[in-house]
mmCIF file of C-alpha atoms and ligand atoms in Angstrom:
data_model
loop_
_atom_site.group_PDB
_atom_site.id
_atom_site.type_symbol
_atom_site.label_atom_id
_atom_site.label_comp_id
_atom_site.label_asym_id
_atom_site.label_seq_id
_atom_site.Cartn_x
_atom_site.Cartn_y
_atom_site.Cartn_z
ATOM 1 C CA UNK A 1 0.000 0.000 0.000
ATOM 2 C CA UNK A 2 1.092 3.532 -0.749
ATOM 3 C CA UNK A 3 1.893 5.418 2.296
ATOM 4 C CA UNK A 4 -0.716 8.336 2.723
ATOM 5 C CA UNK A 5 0.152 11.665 1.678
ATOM 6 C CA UNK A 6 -1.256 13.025 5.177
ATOM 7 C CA UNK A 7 -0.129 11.784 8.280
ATOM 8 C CA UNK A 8 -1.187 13.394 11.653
ATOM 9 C CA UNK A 9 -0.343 12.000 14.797
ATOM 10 C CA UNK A 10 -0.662 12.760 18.273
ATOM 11 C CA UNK A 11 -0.746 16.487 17.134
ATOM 12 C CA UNK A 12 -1.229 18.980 19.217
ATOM 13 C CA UNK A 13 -0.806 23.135 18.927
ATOM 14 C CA UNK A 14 -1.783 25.936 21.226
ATOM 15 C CA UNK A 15 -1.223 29.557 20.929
ATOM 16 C CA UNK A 16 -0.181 31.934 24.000
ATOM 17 C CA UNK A 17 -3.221 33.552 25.741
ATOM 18 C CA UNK A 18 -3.396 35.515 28.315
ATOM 19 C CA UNK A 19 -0.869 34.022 30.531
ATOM 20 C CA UNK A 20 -1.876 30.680 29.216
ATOM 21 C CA UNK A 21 -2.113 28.998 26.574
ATOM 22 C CA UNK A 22 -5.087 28.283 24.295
ATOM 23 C CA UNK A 23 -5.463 24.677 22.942
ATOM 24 C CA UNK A 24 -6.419 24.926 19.514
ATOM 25 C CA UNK A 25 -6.010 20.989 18.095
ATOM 26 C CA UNK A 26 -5.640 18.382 21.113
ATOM 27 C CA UNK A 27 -4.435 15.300 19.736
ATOM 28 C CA UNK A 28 -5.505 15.269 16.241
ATOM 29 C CA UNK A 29 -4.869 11.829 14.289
ATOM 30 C CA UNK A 30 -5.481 12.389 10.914
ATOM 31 C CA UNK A 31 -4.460 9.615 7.655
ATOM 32 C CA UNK A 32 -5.375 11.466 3.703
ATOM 33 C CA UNK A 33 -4.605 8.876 1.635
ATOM 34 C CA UNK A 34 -2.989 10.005 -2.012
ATOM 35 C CA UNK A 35 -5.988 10.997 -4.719
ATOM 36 C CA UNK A 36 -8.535 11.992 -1.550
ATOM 37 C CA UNK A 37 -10.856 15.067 -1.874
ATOM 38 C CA UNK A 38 -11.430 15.795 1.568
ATOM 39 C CA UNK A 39 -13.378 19.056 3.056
ATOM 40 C CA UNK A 40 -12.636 20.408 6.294
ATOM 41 C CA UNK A 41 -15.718 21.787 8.144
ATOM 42 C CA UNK A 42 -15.871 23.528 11.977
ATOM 43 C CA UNK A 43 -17.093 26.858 13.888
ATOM 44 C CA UNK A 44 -14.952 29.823 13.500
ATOM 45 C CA UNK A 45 -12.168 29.465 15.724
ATOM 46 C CA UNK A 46 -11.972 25.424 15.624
ATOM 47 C CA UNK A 47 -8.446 25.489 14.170
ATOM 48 C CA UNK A 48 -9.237 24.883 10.727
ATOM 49 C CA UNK A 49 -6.426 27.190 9.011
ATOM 50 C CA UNK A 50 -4.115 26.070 11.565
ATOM 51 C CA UNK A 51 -5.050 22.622 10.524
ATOM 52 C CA UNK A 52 -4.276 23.417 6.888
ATOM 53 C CA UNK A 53 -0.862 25.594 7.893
ATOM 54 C CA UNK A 54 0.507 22.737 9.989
ATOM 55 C CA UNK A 55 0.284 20.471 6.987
ATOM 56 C CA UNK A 56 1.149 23.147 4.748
ATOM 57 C CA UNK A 57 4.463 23.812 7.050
ATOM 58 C CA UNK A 58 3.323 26.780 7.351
ATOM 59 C CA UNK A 59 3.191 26.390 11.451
ATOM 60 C CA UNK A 60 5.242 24.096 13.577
ATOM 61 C CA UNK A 61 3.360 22.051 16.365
ATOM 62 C CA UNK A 62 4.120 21.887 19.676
ATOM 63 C CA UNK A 63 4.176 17.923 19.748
ATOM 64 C CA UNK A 64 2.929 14.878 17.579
ATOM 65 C CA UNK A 65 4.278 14.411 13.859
ATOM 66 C CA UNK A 66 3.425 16.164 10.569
ATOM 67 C CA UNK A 67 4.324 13.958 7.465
ATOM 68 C CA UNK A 68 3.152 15.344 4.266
ATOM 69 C CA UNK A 69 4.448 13.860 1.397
ATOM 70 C CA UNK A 70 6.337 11.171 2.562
ATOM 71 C CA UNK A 71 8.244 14.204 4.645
ATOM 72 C CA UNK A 72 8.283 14.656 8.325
ATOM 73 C CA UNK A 73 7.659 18.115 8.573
ATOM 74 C CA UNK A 74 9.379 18.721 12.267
ATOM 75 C CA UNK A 75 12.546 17.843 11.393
ATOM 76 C CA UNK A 76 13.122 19.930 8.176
ATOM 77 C CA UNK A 77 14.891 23.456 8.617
ATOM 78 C CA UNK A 78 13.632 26.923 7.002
ATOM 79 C CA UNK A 79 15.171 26.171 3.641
ATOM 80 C CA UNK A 80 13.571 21.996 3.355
ATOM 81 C CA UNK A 81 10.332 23.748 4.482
ATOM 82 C CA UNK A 82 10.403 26.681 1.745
ATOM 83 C CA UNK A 83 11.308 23.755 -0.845
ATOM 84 C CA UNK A 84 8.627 21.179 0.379
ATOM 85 C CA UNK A 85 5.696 24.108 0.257
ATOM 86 C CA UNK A 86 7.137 25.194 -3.461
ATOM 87 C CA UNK A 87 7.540 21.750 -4.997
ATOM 88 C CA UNK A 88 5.182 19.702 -3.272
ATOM 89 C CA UNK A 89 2.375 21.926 -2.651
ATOM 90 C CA UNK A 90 -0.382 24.429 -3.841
ATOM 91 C CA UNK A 91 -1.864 26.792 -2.034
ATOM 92 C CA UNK A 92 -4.809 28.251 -2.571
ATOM 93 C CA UNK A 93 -6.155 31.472 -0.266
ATOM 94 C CA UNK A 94 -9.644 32.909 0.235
ATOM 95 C CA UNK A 95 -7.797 36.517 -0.508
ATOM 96 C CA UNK A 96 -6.541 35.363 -4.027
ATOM 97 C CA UNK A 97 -3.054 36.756 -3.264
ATOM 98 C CA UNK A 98 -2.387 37.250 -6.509
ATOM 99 C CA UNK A 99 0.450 39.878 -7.392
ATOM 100 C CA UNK A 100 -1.052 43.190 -8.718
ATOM 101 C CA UNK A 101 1.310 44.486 -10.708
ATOM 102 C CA UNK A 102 2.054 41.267 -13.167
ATOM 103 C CA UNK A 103 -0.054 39.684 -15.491
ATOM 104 C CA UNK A 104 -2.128 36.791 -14.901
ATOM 105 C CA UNK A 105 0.291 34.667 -16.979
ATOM 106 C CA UNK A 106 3.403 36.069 -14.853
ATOM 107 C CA UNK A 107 1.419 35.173 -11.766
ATOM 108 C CA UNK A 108 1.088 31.846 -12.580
ATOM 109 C CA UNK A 109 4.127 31.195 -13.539
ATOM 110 C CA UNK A 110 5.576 33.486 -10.259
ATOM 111 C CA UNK A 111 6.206 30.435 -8.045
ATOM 112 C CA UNK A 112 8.642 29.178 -11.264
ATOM 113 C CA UNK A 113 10.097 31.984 -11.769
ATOM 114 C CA UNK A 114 10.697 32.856 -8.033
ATOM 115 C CA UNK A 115 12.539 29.639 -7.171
ATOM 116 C CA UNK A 116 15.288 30.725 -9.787
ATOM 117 C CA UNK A 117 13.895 28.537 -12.102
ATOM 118 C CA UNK A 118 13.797 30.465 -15.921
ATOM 119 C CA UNK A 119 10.286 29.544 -18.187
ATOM 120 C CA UNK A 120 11.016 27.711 -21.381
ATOM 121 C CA UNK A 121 8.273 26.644 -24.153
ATOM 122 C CA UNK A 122 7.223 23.955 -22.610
ATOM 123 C CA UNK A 123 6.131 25.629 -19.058
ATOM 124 C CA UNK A 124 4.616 28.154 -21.310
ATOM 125 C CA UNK A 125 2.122 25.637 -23.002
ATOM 126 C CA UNK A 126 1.158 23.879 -19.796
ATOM 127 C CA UNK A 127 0.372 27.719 -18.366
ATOM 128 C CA UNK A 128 -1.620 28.113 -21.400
ATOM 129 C CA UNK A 129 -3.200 24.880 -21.568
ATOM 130 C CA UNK A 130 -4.238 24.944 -17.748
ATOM 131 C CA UNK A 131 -5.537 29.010 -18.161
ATOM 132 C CA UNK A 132 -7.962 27.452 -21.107
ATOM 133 C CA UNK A 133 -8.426 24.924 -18.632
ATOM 134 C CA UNK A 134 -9.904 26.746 -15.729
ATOM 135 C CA UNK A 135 -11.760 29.042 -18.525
ATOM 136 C CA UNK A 136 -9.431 32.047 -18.587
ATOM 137 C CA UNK A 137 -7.888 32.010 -22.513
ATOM 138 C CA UNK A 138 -7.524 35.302 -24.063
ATOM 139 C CA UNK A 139 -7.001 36.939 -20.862
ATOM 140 C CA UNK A 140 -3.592 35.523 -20.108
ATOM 141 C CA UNK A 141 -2.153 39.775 -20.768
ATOM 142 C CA UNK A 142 -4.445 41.524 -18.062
ATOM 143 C CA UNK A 143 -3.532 42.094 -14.623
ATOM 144 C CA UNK A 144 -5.252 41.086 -11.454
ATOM 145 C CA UNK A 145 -7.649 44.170 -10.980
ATOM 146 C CA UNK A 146 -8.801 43.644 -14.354
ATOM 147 C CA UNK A 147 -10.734 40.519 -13.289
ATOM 148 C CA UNK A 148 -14.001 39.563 -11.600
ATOM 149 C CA UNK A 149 -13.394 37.764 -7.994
ATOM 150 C CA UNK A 150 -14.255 34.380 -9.450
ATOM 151 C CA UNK A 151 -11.933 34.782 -12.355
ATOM 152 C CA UNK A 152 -9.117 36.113 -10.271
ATOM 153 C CA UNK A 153 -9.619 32.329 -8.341
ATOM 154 C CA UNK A 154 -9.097 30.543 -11.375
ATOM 155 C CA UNK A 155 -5.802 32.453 -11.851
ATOM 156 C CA UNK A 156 -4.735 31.470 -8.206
ATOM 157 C CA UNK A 157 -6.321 27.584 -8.531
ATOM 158 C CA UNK A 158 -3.763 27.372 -11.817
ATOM 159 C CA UNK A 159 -0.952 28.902 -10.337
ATOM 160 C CA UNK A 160 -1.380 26.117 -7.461
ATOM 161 C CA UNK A 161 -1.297 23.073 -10.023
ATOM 162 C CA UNK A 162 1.325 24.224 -12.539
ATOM 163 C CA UNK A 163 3.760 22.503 -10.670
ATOM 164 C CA UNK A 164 2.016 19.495 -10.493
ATOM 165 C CA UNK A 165 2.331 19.397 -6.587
ATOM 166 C CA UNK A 166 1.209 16.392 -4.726
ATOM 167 C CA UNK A 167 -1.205 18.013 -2.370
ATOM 168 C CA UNK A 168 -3.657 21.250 -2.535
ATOM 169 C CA UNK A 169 -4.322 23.072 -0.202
ATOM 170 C CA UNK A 170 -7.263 25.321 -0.023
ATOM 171 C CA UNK A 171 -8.926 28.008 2.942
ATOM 172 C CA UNK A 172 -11.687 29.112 1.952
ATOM 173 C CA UNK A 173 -11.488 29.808 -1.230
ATOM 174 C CA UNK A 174 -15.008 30.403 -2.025
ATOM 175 C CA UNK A 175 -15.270 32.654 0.978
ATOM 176 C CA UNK A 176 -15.064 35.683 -1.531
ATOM 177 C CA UNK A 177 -17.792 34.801 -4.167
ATOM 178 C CA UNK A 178 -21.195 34.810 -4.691
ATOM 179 C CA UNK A 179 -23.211 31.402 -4.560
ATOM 180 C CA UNK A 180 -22.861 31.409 -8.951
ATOM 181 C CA UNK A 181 -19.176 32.151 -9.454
ATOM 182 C CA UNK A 182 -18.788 29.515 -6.166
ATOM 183 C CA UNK A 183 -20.504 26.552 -8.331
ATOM 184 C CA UNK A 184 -18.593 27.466 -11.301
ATOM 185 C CA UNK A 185 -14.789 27.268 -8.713
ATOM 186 C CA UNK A 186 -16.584 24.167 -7.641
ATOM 187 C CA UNK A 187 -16.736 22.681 -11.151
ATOM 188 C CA UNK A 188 -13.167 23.381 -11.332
ATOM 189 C CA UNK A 189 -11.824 21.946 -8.471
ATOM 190 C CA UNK A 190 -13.968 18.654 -9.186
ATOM 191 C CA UNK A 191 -12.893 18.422 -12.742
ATOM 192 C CA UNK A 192 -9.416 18.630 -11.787
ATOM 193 C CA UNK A 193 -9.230 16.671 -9.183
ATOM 194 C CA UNK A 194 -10.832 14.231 -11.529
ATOM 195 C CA UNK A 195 -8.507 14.585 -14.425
ATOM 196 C CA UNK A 196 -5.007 14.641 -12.167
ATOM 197 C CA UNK A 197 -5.821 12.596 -9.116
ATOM 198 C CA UNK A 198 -4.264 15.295 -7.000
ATOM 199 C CA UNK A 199 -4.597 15.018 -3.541
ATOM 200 C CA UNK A 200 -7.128 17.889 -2.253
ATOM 201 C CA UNK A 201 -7.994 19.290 1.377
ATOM 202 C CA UNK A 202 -10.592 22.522 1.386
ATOM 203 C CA UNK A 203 -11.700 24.433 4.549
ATOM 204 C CA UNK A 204 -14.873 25.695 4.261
ATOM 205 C CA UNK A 205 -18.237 27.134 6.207
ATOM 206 C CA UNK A 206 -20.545 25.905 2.842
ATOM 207 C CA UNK A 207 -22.156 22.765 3.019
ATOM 208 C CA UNK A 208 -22.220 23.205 -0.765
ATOM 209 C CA UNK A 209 -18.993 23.365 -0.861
ATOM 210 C CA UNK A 210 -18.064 20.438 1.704
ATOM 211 C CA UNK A 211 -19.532 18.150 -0.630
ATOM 212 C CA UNK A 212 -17.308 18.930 -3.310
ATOM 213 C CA UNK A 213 -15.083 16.713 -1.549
ATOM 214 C CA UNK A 214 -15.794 12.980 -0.737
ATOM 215 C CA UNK A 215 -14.783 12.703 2.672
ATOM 216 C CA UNK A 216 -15.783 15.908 4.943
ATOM 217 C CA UNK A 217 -14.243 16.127 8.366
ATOM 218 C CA UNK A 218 -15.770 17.903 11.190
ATOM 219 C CA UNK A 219 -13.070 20.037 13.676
ATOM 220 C CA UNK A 220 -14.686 20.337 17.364
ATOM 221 C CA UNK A 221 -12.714 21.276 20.582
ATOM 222 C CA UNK A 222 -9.735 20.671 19.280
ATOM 223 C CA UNK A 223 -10.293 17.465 17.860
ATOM 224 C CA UNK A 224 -12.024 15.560 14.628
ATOM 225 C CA UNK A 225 -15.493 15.135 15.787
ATOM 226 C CA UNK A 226 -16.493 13.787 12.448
ATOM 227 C CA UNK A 227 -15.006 12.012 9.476
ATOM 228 C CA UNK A 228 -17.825 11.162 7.180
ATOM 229 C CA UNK A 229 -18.433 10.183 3.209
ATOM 230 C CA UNK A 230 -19.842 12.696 1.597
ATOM 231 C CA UNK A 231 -22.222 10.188 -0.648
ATOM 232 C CA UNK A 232 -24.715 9.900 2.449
ATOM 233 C CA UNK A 233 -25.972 13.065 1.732
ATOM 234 C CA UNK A 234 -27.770 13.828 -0.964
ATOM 235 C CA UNK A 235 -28.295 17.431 -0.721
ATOM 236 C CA UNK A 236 -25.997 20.673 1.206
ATOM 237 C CA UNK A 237 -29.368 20.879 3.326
ATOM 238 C CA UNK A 238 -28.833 17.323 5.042
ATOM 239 C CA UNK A 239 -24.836 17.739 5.155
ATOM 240 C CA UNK A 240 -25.905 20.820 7.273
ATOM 241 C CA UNK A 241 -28.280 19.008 9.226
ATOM 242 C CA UNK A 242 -25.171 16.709 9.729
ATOM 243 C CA UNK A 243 -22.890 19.326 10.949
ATOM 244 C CA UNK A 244 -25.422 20.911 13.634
ATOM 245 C CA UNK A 245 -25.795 17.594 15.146
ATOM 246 C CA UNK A 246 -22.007 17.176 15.455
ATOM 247 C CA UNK A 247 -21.497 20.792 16.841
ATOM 248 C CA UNK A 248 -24.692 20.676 19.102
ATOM 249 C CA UNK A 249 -23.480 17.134 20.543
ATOM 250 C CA UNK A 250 -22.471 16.780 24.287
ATOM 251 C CA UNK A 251 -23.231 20.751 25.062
ATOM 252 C CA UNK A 252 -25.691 21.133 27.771
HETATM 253 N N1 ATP B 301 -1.171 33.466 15.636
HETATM 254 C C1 ATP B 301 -2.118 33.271 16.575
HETATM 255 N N2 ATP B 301 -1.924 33.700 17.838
HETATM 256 C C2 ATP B 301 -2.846 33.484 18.802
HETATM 257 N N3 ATP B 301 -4.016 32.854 18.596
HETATM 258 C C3 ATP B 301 -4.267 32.413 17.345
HETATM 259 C C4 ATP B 301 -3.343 32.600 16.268
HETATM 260 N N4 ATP B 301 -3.863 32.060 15.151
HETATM 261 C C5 ATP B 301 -5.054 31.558 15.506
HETATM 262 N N5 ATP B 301 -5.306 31.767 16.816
HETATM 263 C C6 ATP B 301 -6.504 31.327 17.547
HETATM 264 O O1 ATP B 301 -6.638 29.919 17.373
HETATM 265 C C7 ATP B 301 -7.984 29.564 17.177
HETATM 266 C C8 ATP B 301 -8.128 28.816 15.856
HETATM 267 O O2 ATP B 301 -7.844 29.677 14.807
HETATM 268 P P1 ATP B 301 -7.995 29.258 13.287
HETATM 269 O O3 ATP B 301 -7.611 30.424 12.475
HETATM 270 O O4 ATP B 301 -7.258 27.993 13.060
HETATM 271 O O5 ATP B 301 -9.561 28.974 13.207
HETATM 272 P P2 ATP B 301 -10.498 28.702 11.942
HETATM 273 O O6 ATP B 301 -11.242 27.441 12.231
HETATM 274 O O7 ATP B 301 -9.696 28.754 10.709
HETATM 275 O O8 ATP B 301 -11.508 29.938 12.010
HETATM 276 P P3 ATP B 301 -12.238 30.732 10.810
HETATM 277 O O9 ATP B 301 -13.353 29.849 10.357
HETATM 278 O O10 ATP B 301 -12.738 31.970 11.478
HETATM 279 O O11 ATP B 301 -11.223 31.007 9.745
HETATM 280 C C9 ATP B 301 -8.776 30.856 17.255
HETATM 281 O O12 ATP B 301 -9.307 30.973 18.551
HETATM 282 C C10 ATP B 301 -7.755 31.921 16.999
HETATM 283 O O13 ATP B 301 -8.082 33.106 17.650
HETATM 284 MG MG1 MG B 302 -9.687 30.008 9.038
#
C-alpha cells in the first residue's frame, strides 16, 4: 500500500493567551490517503487554518508528527520547508493573493520563476493549456484588478497546479464569491481533481462546498469530531443538518 500523503499524529498546537495557553487541536490523528478530496468543516475558531498551515508547514506544532508527502515536517529546517511548500504543494487562499502588478500569466508562472527557475516553451504551453483549462484564454495579458473575484480564483487555482504538486491546499477559497461564481470554482476543483488525481484538502463554512469533496471532516474542541463520506448526503441541506448535530453534541 502507498503510504498516505497526510499523516497526523498525536498532534497537538496551542497559541499563547493571556498568561496561558489556548489549545487549539488536542491530539488530532489524521491519515489522507494520495488521490482523496477531503473538506474540512468547523465553527470559526476550531483550528481549521491552523489545521491546513501545519500540513502546509506553514506552522510548527508543539508535539505529535506532521508527514506530508512522505516528509516529516518537524525535522526539516527553514530552507527543506520553503522547498517542500514550493515543490510539493499548492496553495490556494480565500484573498486570491495574486500579485497586482504582473499579469495573470506572470502570476502563474511566479512560483517558477521565483525559485530561480527560468520559463522555457514547454512551461509556457502547460500555463496556457491549464488558463484554457480553468476558462481564462484570451485573458492571459491583463492584470489582477482587471478581473471579476471568481476569475481572479481561477488564476490562483492554476498557479497552485502548474507545478504538479502532490497536495492542494485550499482556505476558503469560495469565501469571496457569490453562490454562482462559487458553483462554477466548484466545477473546477472537481474536474481537476478528476482529471489529475491530485490530492485535495478545502476548509470551508458551505455545506455546498463540503460536498465537493468525498470525505468531509468535522473540527470540534480541538479534535475531529467527524469524518464522514460525503455520498450519504444527498443534498448541502442534510450535510448541514449533519454538521449541527455534530457541533450541538455533548453541550448542555
Ligand atoms: N497566531 C495566533 N496567535 C494566537 N491565537 C491564534 C493565532 N492564530 C489563531 N489563533 C486562535 O486559534 C484559534 C483557531 O484559529 P484558526 O484560524 O485555526 O480557526 P479557523 O477554524 O480557521 O476559524 P475561521 O473559520 O474563522 O477562519 C482561534 O481561537 C484563533 O483566535
Ligand atoms: Mg480560518
Amino acid at each position: 500500500m502507498n503510504d498516505p500523503v497526510i499523516h497526523l499524529e498525536h498532534v497537538c498546537k496551542s497559541y499563547p493567551s493571556g498568561r496561558g495557553r489556548a489549545h487549539v487541536l488536542n491530539d488530532v490523528e489524521l491519515r489522507v490517503e494520495i488521490g482523496e478530496f477531503v473538506s474540512v468543516m468547523g465553527a470559526s475558531g476550531s483550528g481549521k487554518t491552523t489545521l491546513l498551515n501545519l500540513i502546509g508547514g506553514l506552522l510548527q506544532v508543539d508535539s505529535g508528527l506532521v508527514r506530508v508527502a512522505g516528509k516529516e515536517l518537524t525535522g526539516l529546517d527553514d530552507r527543506s520547508l520553503t522547498l517542500f511548500r514550493r515543490n510539493d504543494l499548492g496553495f490556494v487562499f480565500q484573498m486570491f493573493n495574486l500579485v497586482p502588478g504582473l499579469t495573470v500569466e506572470e502570476n502563474v508562472m511566479l512560483p517558477g520563476l521565483a525559485a530561480g527557475g527560468s520559463f522555457g516553451d514547454e512551461e509556457r504551453r502547460a500555463c496556457s493549456r491549464l488558463l484554457t483549462r480553468v476558462g481564462l484564454e484570451g485573458k492571459e495579458k491583463r492584470r489582477p484588478r482587471e478581473l471579476s473575484g471568481g476569475e481572479q480564483q481561477r488564476v490562483a487555482i492554476a498557479r497552485a497546479l502548474l507545478h504538479r504538486p502532490h497536495l492542494v491546499l485550499a482556505d476558503e477559497p469560495t469565501g469571496n464569491l457569490d453562490s454562482e461564481t462559487t458553483g462554477a470554482i466548484g466545477e473546477i476543483f472537481r474536474s481537476l481533481h478528476d482529471d489529475t488525481g491530485i490530492t485535495m484538502m478545502l476548509v470551508t463554512h458551505e455545506p455546498s462546498v463540503a460536498l465537493w469533496g468525498e470525505r468531509i471532516i468535522i473540527l470540534k474542541d480541538g479534535r475531529i469530531a467527524a469524518d464522514v463520506g460525503s455520498g450519504q448526503f444527498s443534498s448541502p441541506v442534510e450535510l448541514s443538518a449533519f454538521y449541527q448535530q455534530v457541533l450541538q453534541k455533548d453541550q448542555i
